Amino acid sequence: MTPGGSIIFSCPHCGRKKSLLAILSGNTFGSILWSDNKMIAPMLPRPSYIQKCNNCGQYFTLGFLDSERSEEECFDLGELNYQQTKEAIYQMEKNGFINFEDELNVRINFIQSYNDEYSRKIKLPSDEDRILSIKNIHILVDSALWPKNEIFTMALKAEYLREIGDFERAIDIISHLPTSKIDFENEYIRLVKEKIIEKNTEVFRIR
């Protein structure tokens, strides 16, 4: 990884600037990919899509904000813990998302953060958090937020349904997927289908 100074965003709520890590080059050597599509890549770190303003405490997303570059080095990714991610999704559900793509990214980010807090730690969630996770996944899967009829998109929907124990819907989706031209997608489908048949709800490492 080669650092490239910093990238600076302005909070859309109060205008305070926030500097985050920028890199000139990186790679996925030594990376870990989980079934919820979270990649941990030490040599390709990326700032969190959801950020918390250090000044006003409000949350905002990076996807559609203008930015500026600085040569001053910064290694902050602005990563949120689960409690902060939960606060963020409550705020954004109340105030509205920027657009469909923004909502899609926020909801997937929440799923991955929930799994960081519980599934990847093999820790039982509270009733409140379990209900919130189920609600979020149902909104995500049933909405028109996704690119339509893409094989990996449909497989990921099946995976998220598997994670909340909706095995009937998950197997129905994944069993009707055609063979992909991409080997990785076929292997992903095979692995997720195995977990559905086992009635296993835990996230797992793909590689």
PDB file of C-alpha atoms in Angstrom:
ATOM      1  CA  MET A   1       0.000   0.000   0.000  1.00  0.00           C
ATOM      2  CA  THR A   2       1.224   3.470  -0.906  1.00  0.00           C
ATOM      3  CA  PRO A   3      -0.394   6.336   1.058  1.00  0.00           C
ATOM      4  CA  GLY A   4      -1.416   9.343  -1.005  1.00  0.00           C
ATOM      5  CA  GLY A   5      -1.979  12.136   1.476  1.00  0.00           C
ATOM      6  CA  SER A   6      -5.595  12.695   2.456  1.00  0.00           C
ATOM      7  CA  ILE A   7      -9.014  13.276   0.992  1.00  0.00           C
ATOM      8  CA  ILE A   8     -11.162  15.965   2.615  1.00  0.00           C
ATOM      9  CA  PHE A   9     -14.941  16.041   2.865  1.00  0.00           C
ATOM     10  CA  SER A  10     -17.233  18.686   4.349  1.00  0.00           C
ATOM     11  CA  CYS A  11     -20.021  17.618   6.690  1.00  0.00           C
ATOM     12  CA  PRO A  12     -23.334  18.383   4.910  1.00  0.00           C
ATOM     13  CA  HIS A  13     -24.925  19.246   8.272  1.00  0.00           C
ATOM     14  CA  CYS A  14     -22.485  21.799   9.698  1.00  0.00           C
ATOM     15  CA  GLY A  15     -19.776  22.277   7.088  1.00  0.00           C
ATOM     16  CA  ARG A  16     -16.857  21.100   9.257  1.00  0.00           C
ATOM     17  CA  LYS A  17     -14.100  19.491   7.173  1.00  0.00           C
ATOM     18  CA  LYS A  18     -13.003  15.926   7.824  1.00  0.00           C
ATOM     19  CA  SER A  19      -9.756  14.410   6.512  1.00  0.00           C
ATOM     20  CA  LEU A  20      -9.551  10.716   5.671  1.00  0.00           C
ATOM     21  CA  LEU A  21      -6.936   8.340   4.310  1.00  0.00           C
ATOM     22  CA  ALA A  22      -6.174   8.448   0.582  1.00  0.00           C
ATOM     23  CA  ILE A  23      -3.980   5.845  -1.115  1.00  0.00           C
ATOM     24  CA  LEU A  24      -2.068   5.974  -4.382  1.00  0.00           C
ATOM     25  CA  SER A  25      -1.947   2.210  -4.828  1.00  0.00           C
ATOM     26  CA  GLY A  26      -2.876  -0.971  -3.023  1.00  0.00           C
ATOM     27  CA  ASN A  27      -3.708  -4.620  -3.530  1.00  0.00           C
ATOM     28  CA  THR A  28      -5.853  -7.408  -2.117  1.00  0.00           C
ATOM     29  CA  PHE A  29      -2.979  -9.684  -1.045  1.00  0.00           C
ATOM     30  CA  GLY A  30      -3.836 -11.249   2.304  1.00  0.00           C
ATOM     31  CA  SER A  31      -7.450 -10.099   2.116  1.00  0.00           C
ATOM     32  CA  ILE A  32     -10.389 -11.944   3.682  1.00  0.00           C
ATOM     33  CA  LEU A  33     -13.792 -12.066   1.991  1.00  0.00           C
ATOM     34  CA  TRP A  34     -16.870 -12.958   4.025  1.00  0.00           C
ATOM     35  CA  SER A  35     -20.193 -14.303   2.794  1.00  0.00           C
ATOM     36  CA  ASP A  36     -21.938 -10.977   3.556  1.00  0.00           C
ATOM     37  CA  ASN A  37     -19.590  -9.435   0.953  1.00  0.00           C
ATOM     38  CA  LYS A  38     -17.382  -7.712   3.514  1.00  0.00           C
ATOM     39  CA  MET A  39     -13.747  -7.640   2.458  1.00  0.00           C
ATOM     40  CA  ILE A  40     -10.949  -6.993   4.921  1.00  0.00           C
ATOM     41  CA  ALA A  41      -7.919  -5.964   2.877  1.00  0.00           C
ATOM     42  CA  PRO A  42      -4.958  -4.707   4.955  1.00  0.00           C
ATOM     43  CA  MET A  43      -3.170  -3.466   1.822  1.00  0.00           C
ATOM     44  CA  LEU A  44      -6.239  -1.733   0.394  1.00  0.00           C
ATOM     45  CA  PRO A  45      -7.907   0.132   3.280  1.00  0.00           C
ATOM     46  CA  ARG A  46     -10.877   2.335   2.418  1.00  0.00           C
ATOM     47  CA  PRO A  47     -12.705   4.959   4.475  1.00  0.00           C
ATOM     48  CA  SER A  48     -16.071   3.912   5.833  1.00  0.00           C
ATOM     49  CA  TYR A  49     -18.993   4.769   3.553  1.00  0.00           C
ATOM     50  CA  ILE A  50     -20.804   6.178   6.594  1.00  0.00           C
ATOM     51  CA  GLN A  51     -18.993   8.881   8.559  1.00  0.00           C
ATOM     52  CA  LYS A  52     -19.677  10.670  11.828  1.00  0.00           C
ATOM     53  CA  CYS A  53     -18.919  14.388  11.968  1.00  0.00           C
ATOM     54  CA  ASN A  54     -16.375  15.204  14.677  1.00  0.00           C
ATOM     55  CA  ASN A  55     -18.054  18.564  15.223  1.00  0.00           C
ATOM     56  CA  CYS A  56     -21.859  18.190  15.204  1.00  0.00           C
ATOM     57  CA  GLY A  57     -22.051  14.430  15.750  1.00  0.00           C
ATOM     58  CA  GLN A  58     -24.376  13.876  12.779  1.00  0.00           C
ATOM     59  CA  TYR A  59     -23.830  11.070  10.303  1.00  0.00           C
ATOM     60  CA  PHE A  60     -23.313  11.422   6.562  1.00  0.00           C
ATOM     61  CA  THR A  61     -22.271   9.276   3.612  1.00  0.00           C
ATOM     62  CA  LEU A  62     -19.373   9.770   1.222  1.00  0.00           C
ATOM     63  CA  GLY A  63     -20.839   8.451  -2.015  1.00  0.00           C
ATOM     64  CA  PHE A  64     -22.216  11.684  -3.404  1.00  0.00           C
ATOM     65  CA  LEU A  65     -20.124  14.368  -1.667  1.00  0.00           C
ATOM     66  CA  ASP A  66     -17.573  16.573  -3.361  1.00  0.00           C
ATOM     67  CA  SER A  67     -14.051  16.247  -1.988  1.00  0.00           C
ATOM     68  CA  GLU A  68     -10.627  17.823  -2.198  1.00  0.00           C
ATOM     69  CA  ARG A  69      -7.161  16.340  -1.908  1.00  0.00           C
ATOM     70  CA  SER A  70      -4.321  17.309   0.394  1.00  0.00           C
ATOM     71  CA  GLU A  71      -0.697  16.214   0.498  1.00  0.00           C
ATOM     72  CA  GLU A  72      -0.873  16.123   4.298  1.00  0.00           C
ATOM     73  CA  GLU A  73      -0.893  12.497   5.415  1.00  0.00           C
ATOM     74  CA  CYS A  74      -3.901  11.131   7.283  1.00  0.00           C
ATOM     75  CA  PHE A  75      -4.526   7.525   8.250  1.00  0.00           C
ATOM     76  CA  ASP A  76      -8.051   7.903   9.627  1.00  0.00           C
ATOM     77  CA  LEU A  77     -10.716   5.725   7.961  1.00  0.00           C
ATOM     78  CA  GLY A  78     -13.580   7.068  10.043  1.00  0.00           C
ATOM     79  CA  GLU A  79     -14.692   3.553  10.886  1.00  0.00           C
ATOM     80  CA  LEU A  80     -17.828   3.225  13.007  1.00  0.00           C
ATOM     81  CA  ASN A  81     -18.619   0.640  15.653  1.00  0.00           C
ATOM     82  CA  TYR A  82     -21.963  -1.175  15.605  1.00  0.00           C
ATOM     83  CA  GLN A  83     -23.699   1.219  18.004  1.00  0.00           C
ATOM     84  CA  GLN A  84     -22.707   4.176  15.834  1.00  0.00           C
ATOM     85  CA  THR A  85     -23.851   2.405  12.669  1.00  0.00           C
ATOM     86  CA  LYS A  86     -27.188   1.729  14.330  1.00  0.00           C
ATOM     87  CA  GLU A  87     -27.513   5.414  15.255  1.00  0.00           C
ATOM     88  CA  ALA A  88     -26.661   6.305  11.651  1.00  0.00           C
ATOM     89  CA  ILE A  89     -29.330   4.134  10.083  1.00  0.00           C
ATOM     90  CA  TYR A  90     -31.972   5.464  12.503  1.00  0.00           C
ATOM     91  CA  GLN A  91     -30.959   9.025  11.575  1.00  0.00           C
ATOM     92  CA  MET A  92     -31.019   8.333   7.834  1.00  0.00           C
ATOM     93  CA  GLU A  93     -34.318   6.455   7.925  1.00  0.00           C
ATOM     94  CA  LYS A  94     -35.814   9.470   9.705  1.00  0.00           C
ATOM     95  CA  ASN A  95     -34.247  12.184   7.532  1.00  0.00           C
ATOM     96  CA  GLY A  96     -34.181  10.331   4.227  1.00  0.00           C
ATOM     97  CA  PHE A  97     -31.468   8.840   2.053  1.00  0.00           C
ATOM     98  CA  ILE A  98     -29.828  10.709  -0.818  1.00  0.00           C
ATOM     99  CA  ASN A  99     -31.073   8.196  -3.420  1.00  0.00           C
ATOM    100  CA  PHE A 100     -31.593   4.459  -3.984  1.00  0.00           C
ATOM    101  CA  GLU A 101     -27.876   3.729  -4.360  1.00  0.00           C
ATOM    102  CA  ASP A 102     -27.108   5.531  -1.113  1.00  0.00           C
ATOM    103  CA  GLU A 103     -29.788   3.572   0.746  1.00  0.00           C
ATOM    104  CA  LEU A 104     -28.489   0.297  -0.688  1.00  0.00           C
ATOM    105  CA  ASN A 105     -24.956   1.057   0.513  1.00  0.00           C
ATOM    106  CA  VAL A 106     -26.109   2.153   3.975  1.00  0.00           C
ATOM    107  CA  ARG A 107     -28.254  -0.945   4.514  1.00  0.00           C
ATOM    108  CA  ILE A 108     -25.484  -3.308   3.372  1.00  0.00           C
ATOM    109  CA  ASN A 109     -23.063  -1.427   5.620  1.00  0.00           C
ATOM    110  CA  PHE A 110     -25.446  -1.998   8.528  1.00  0.00           C
ATOM    111  CA  ILE A 111     -25.647  -5.754   7.811  1.00  0.00           C
ATOM    112  CA  GLN A 112     -21.871  -6.023   7.799  1.00  0.00           C
ATOM    113  CA  SER A 113     -21.542  -3.977  10.995  1.00  0.00           C
ATOM    114  CA  TYR A 114     -24.181  -6.150  12.704  1.00  0.00           C
ATOM    115  CA  ASN A 115     -22.204  -9.227  11.689  1.00  0.00           C
ATOM    116  CA  ASP A 116     -19.003  -7.628  13.000  1.00  0.00           C
ATOM    117  CA  GLU A 117     -20.691  -7.171  16.359  1.00  0.00           C
ATOM    118  CA  TYR A 118     -22.409 -10.548  16.580  1.00  0.00           C
ATOM    119  CA  SER A 119     -21.884 -13.260  13.947  1.00  0.00           C
ATOM    120  CA  ARG A 120     -18.148 -12.804  13.458  1.00  0.00           C
ATOM    121  CA  LYS A 121     -17.739 -12.845  17.254  1.00  0.00           C
ATOM    122  CA  ILE A 122     -20.176 -15.767  17.709  1.00  0.00           C
ATOM    123  CA  LYS A 123     -22.140 -13.582  20.131  1.00  0.00           C
ATOM    124  CA  LEU A 124     -25.903 -13.600  20.662  1.00  0.00           C
ATOM    125  CA  PRO A 125     -27.648 -10.354  19.679  1.00  0.00           C
ATOM    126  CA  SER A 126     -30.152  -8.521  21.824  1.00  0.00           C
ATOM    127  CA  ASP A 127     -33.811  -8.862  20.830  1.00  0.00           C
ATOM    128  CA  GLU A 128     -33.829  -5.229  19.702  1.00  0.00           C
ATOM    129  CA  ASP A 129     -30.828  -5.676  17.432  1.00  0.00           C
ATOM    130  CA  ARG A 130     -32.098  -8.980  16.026  1.00  0.00           C
ATOM    131  CA  ILE A 131     -35.440  -7.356  15.128  1.00  0.00           C
ATOM    132  CA  LEU A 132     -33.648  -4.396  13.555  1.00  0.00           C
ATOM    133  CA  SER A 133     -31.472  -6.730  11.481  1.00  0.00           C
ATOM    134  CA  ILE A 134     -34.465  -8.710  10.208  1.00  0.00           C
ATOM    135  CA  LYS A 135     -36.337  -5.510   9.348  1.00  0.00           C
ATOM    136  CA  ASN A 136     -33.341  -4.079   7.512  1.00  0.00           C
ATOM    137  CA  ILE A 137     -32.782  -7.239   5.457  1.00  0.00           C
ATOM    138  CA  HIS A 138     -36.453  -7.512   4.506  1.00  0.00           C
ATOM    139  CA  ILE A 139     -36.457  -3.876   3.346  1.00  0.00           C
ATOM    140  CA  LEU A 140     -33.265  -4.482   1.403  1.00  0.00           C
ATOM    141  CA  VAL A 141     -34.301  -7.733  -0.260  1.00  0.00           C
ATOM    142  CA  ASP A 142     -37.871  -6.670  -1.077  1.00  0.00           C
ATOM    143  CA  SER A 143     -37.031  -3.218  -2.399  1.00  0.00           C
ATOM    144  CA  ALA A 144     -36.165  -2.013  -5.889  1.00  0.00           C
ATOM    145  CA  LEU A 145     -32.779  -0.767  -4.677  1.00  0.00           C
ATOM    146  CA  TRP A 146     -30.752  -3.495  -6.372  1.00  0.00           C
ATOM    147  CA  PRO A 147     -29.549  -3.775  -9.966  1.00  0.00           C
ATOM    148  CA  LYS A 148     -32.073  -6.184 -11.475  1.00  0.00           C
ATOM    149  CA  ASN A 149     -31.371  -9.812 -12.372  1.00  0.00           C
ATOM    150  CA  GLU A 150     -27.622  -9.770 -11.813  1.00  0.00           C
ATOM    151  CA  ILE A 151     -26.503 -13.223 -10.693  1.00  0.00           C
ATOM    152  CA  PHE A 152     -24.293 -12.109  -7.805  1.00  0.00           C
ATOM    153  CA  THR A 153     -26.915  -9.605  -6.648  1.00  0.00           C
ATOM    154  CA  MET A 154     -29.526 -12.355  -6.419  1.00  0.00           C
ATOM    155  CA  ALA A 155     -27.079 -14.684  -4.672  1.00  0.00           C
ATOM    156  CA  LEU A 156     -26.320 -11.973  -2.114  1.00  0.00           C
ATOM    157  CA  LYS A 157     -30.042 -11.532  -1.474  1.00  0.00           C
ATOM    158  CA  ALA A 158     -30.259 -15.270  -0.780  1.00  0.00           C
ATOM    159  CA  GLU A 159     -27.283 -14.981   1.576  1.00  0.00           C
ATOM    160  CA  TYR A 160     -28.852 -12.189   3.606  1.00  0.00           C
ATOM    161  CA  LEU A 161     -32.124 -14.131   3.877  1.00  0.00           C
ATOM    162  CA  ARG A 162     -30.117 -17.159   5.051  1.00  0.00           C
ATOM    163  CA  GLU A 163     -28.512 -15.061   7.769  1.00  0.00           C
ATOM    164  CA  ILE A 164     -31.930 -14.282   9.300  1.00  0.00           C
ATOM    165  CA  GLY A 165     -33.130 -17.873   8.948  1.00  0.00           C
ATOM    166  CA  ASP A 166     -35.504 -17.367   6.003  1.00  0.00           C
ATOM    167  CA  PHE A 167     -34.281 -20.568   4.377  1.00  0.00           C
ATOM    168  CA  GLU A 168     -37.379 -21.113   2.217  1.00  0.00           C
ATOM    169  CA  ARG A 169     -37.028 -17.810   0.361  1.00  0.00           C
ATOM    170  CA  ALA A 170     -33.245 -18.139   0.249  1.00  0.00           C
ATOM    171  CA  ILE A 171     -33.278 -21.576  -1.392  1.00  0.00           C
ATOM    172  CA  ASP A 172     -35.987 -20.478  -3.830  1.00  0.00           C
ATOM    173  CA  ILE A 173     -33.834 -17.591  -5.031  1.00  0.00           C
ATOM    174  CA  ILE A 174     -30.541 -19.421  -5.225  1.00  0.00           C
ATOM    175  CA  SER A 175     -31.964 -22.560  -6.835  1.00  0.00           C
ATOM    176  CA  HIS A 176     -33.255 -20.590  -9.820  1.00  0.00           C
ATOM    177  CA  LEU A 177     -29.975 -18.834 -10.625  1.00  0.00           C
ATOM    178  CA  PRO A 178     -28.361 -19.710 -13.965  1.00  0.00           C
ATOM    179  CA  THR A 179     -24.732 -20.738 -14.284  1.00  0.00           C
ATOM    180  CA  SER A 180     -22.522 -17.681 -14.346  1.00  0.00           C
ATOM    181  CA  LYS A 181     -19.669 -17.002 -16.736  1.00  0.00           C
ATOM    182  CA  ILE A 182     -17.662 -15.979 -13.667  1.00  0.00           C
ATOM    183  CA  ASP A 183     -16.144 -18.884 -11.695  1.00  0.00           C
ATOM    184  CA  PHE A 184     -16.169 -16.954  -8.418  1.00  0.00           C
ATOM    185  CA  GLU A 185     -19.938 -16.390  -8.638  1.00  0.00           C
ATOM    186  CA  ASN A 186     -20.588 -20.103  -9.228  1.00  0.00           C
ATOM    187  CA  GLU A 187     -18.423 -21.029  -6.241  1.00  0.00           C
ATOM    188  CA  TYR A 188     -20.144 -18.411  -4.064  1.00  0.00           C
ATOM    189  CA  ILE A 189     -23.571 -19.775  -5.033  1.00  0.00           C
ATOM    190  CA  ARG A 190     -22.457 -23.338  -4.262  1.00  0.00           C
ATOM    191  CA  LEU A 191     -21.151 -22.400  -0.808  1.00  0.00           C
ATOM    192  CA  VAL A 192     -24.193 -20.326   0.155  1.00  0.00           C
ATOM    193  CA  LYS A 193     -26.554 -23.055  -1.045  1.00  0.00           C
ATOM    194  CA  GLU A 194     -24.733 -25.598   1.129  1.00  0.00           C
ATOM    195  CA  LYS A 195     -25.235 -23.375   4.188  1.00  0.00           C
ATOM    196  CA  ILE A 196     -28.936 -22.898   3.359  1.00  0.00           C
ATOM    197  CA  ILE A 197     -29.460 -26.659   3.117  1.00  0.00           C
ATOM    198  CA  GLU A 198     -27.653 -27.061   6.468  1.00  0.00           C
ATOM    199  CA  LYS A 199     -29.963 -24.363   7.923  1.00  0.00           C
ATOM    200  CA  ASN A 200     -26.886 -22.512   9.109  1.00  0.00           C
ATOM    201  CA  THR A 201     -27.298 -18.766   9.706  1.00  0.00           C
ATOM    202  CA  GLU A 202     -23.690 -17.815  10.511  1.00  0.00           C
ATOM    203  CA  VAL A 203     -21.599 -15.699   8.164  1.00  0.00           C
ATOM    204  CA  PHE A 204     -18.574 -17.564   6.877  1.00  0.00           C
ATOM    205  CA  ARG A 205     -15.290 -16.907   5.115  1.00  0.00           C
ATOM    206  CA  ILE A 206     -15.311 -17.303   1.345  1.00  0.00           C
ATOM    207  CA  ARG A 207     -11.545 -16.957   1.104  1.00  0.00           C
TER     208      ARG A 207
END
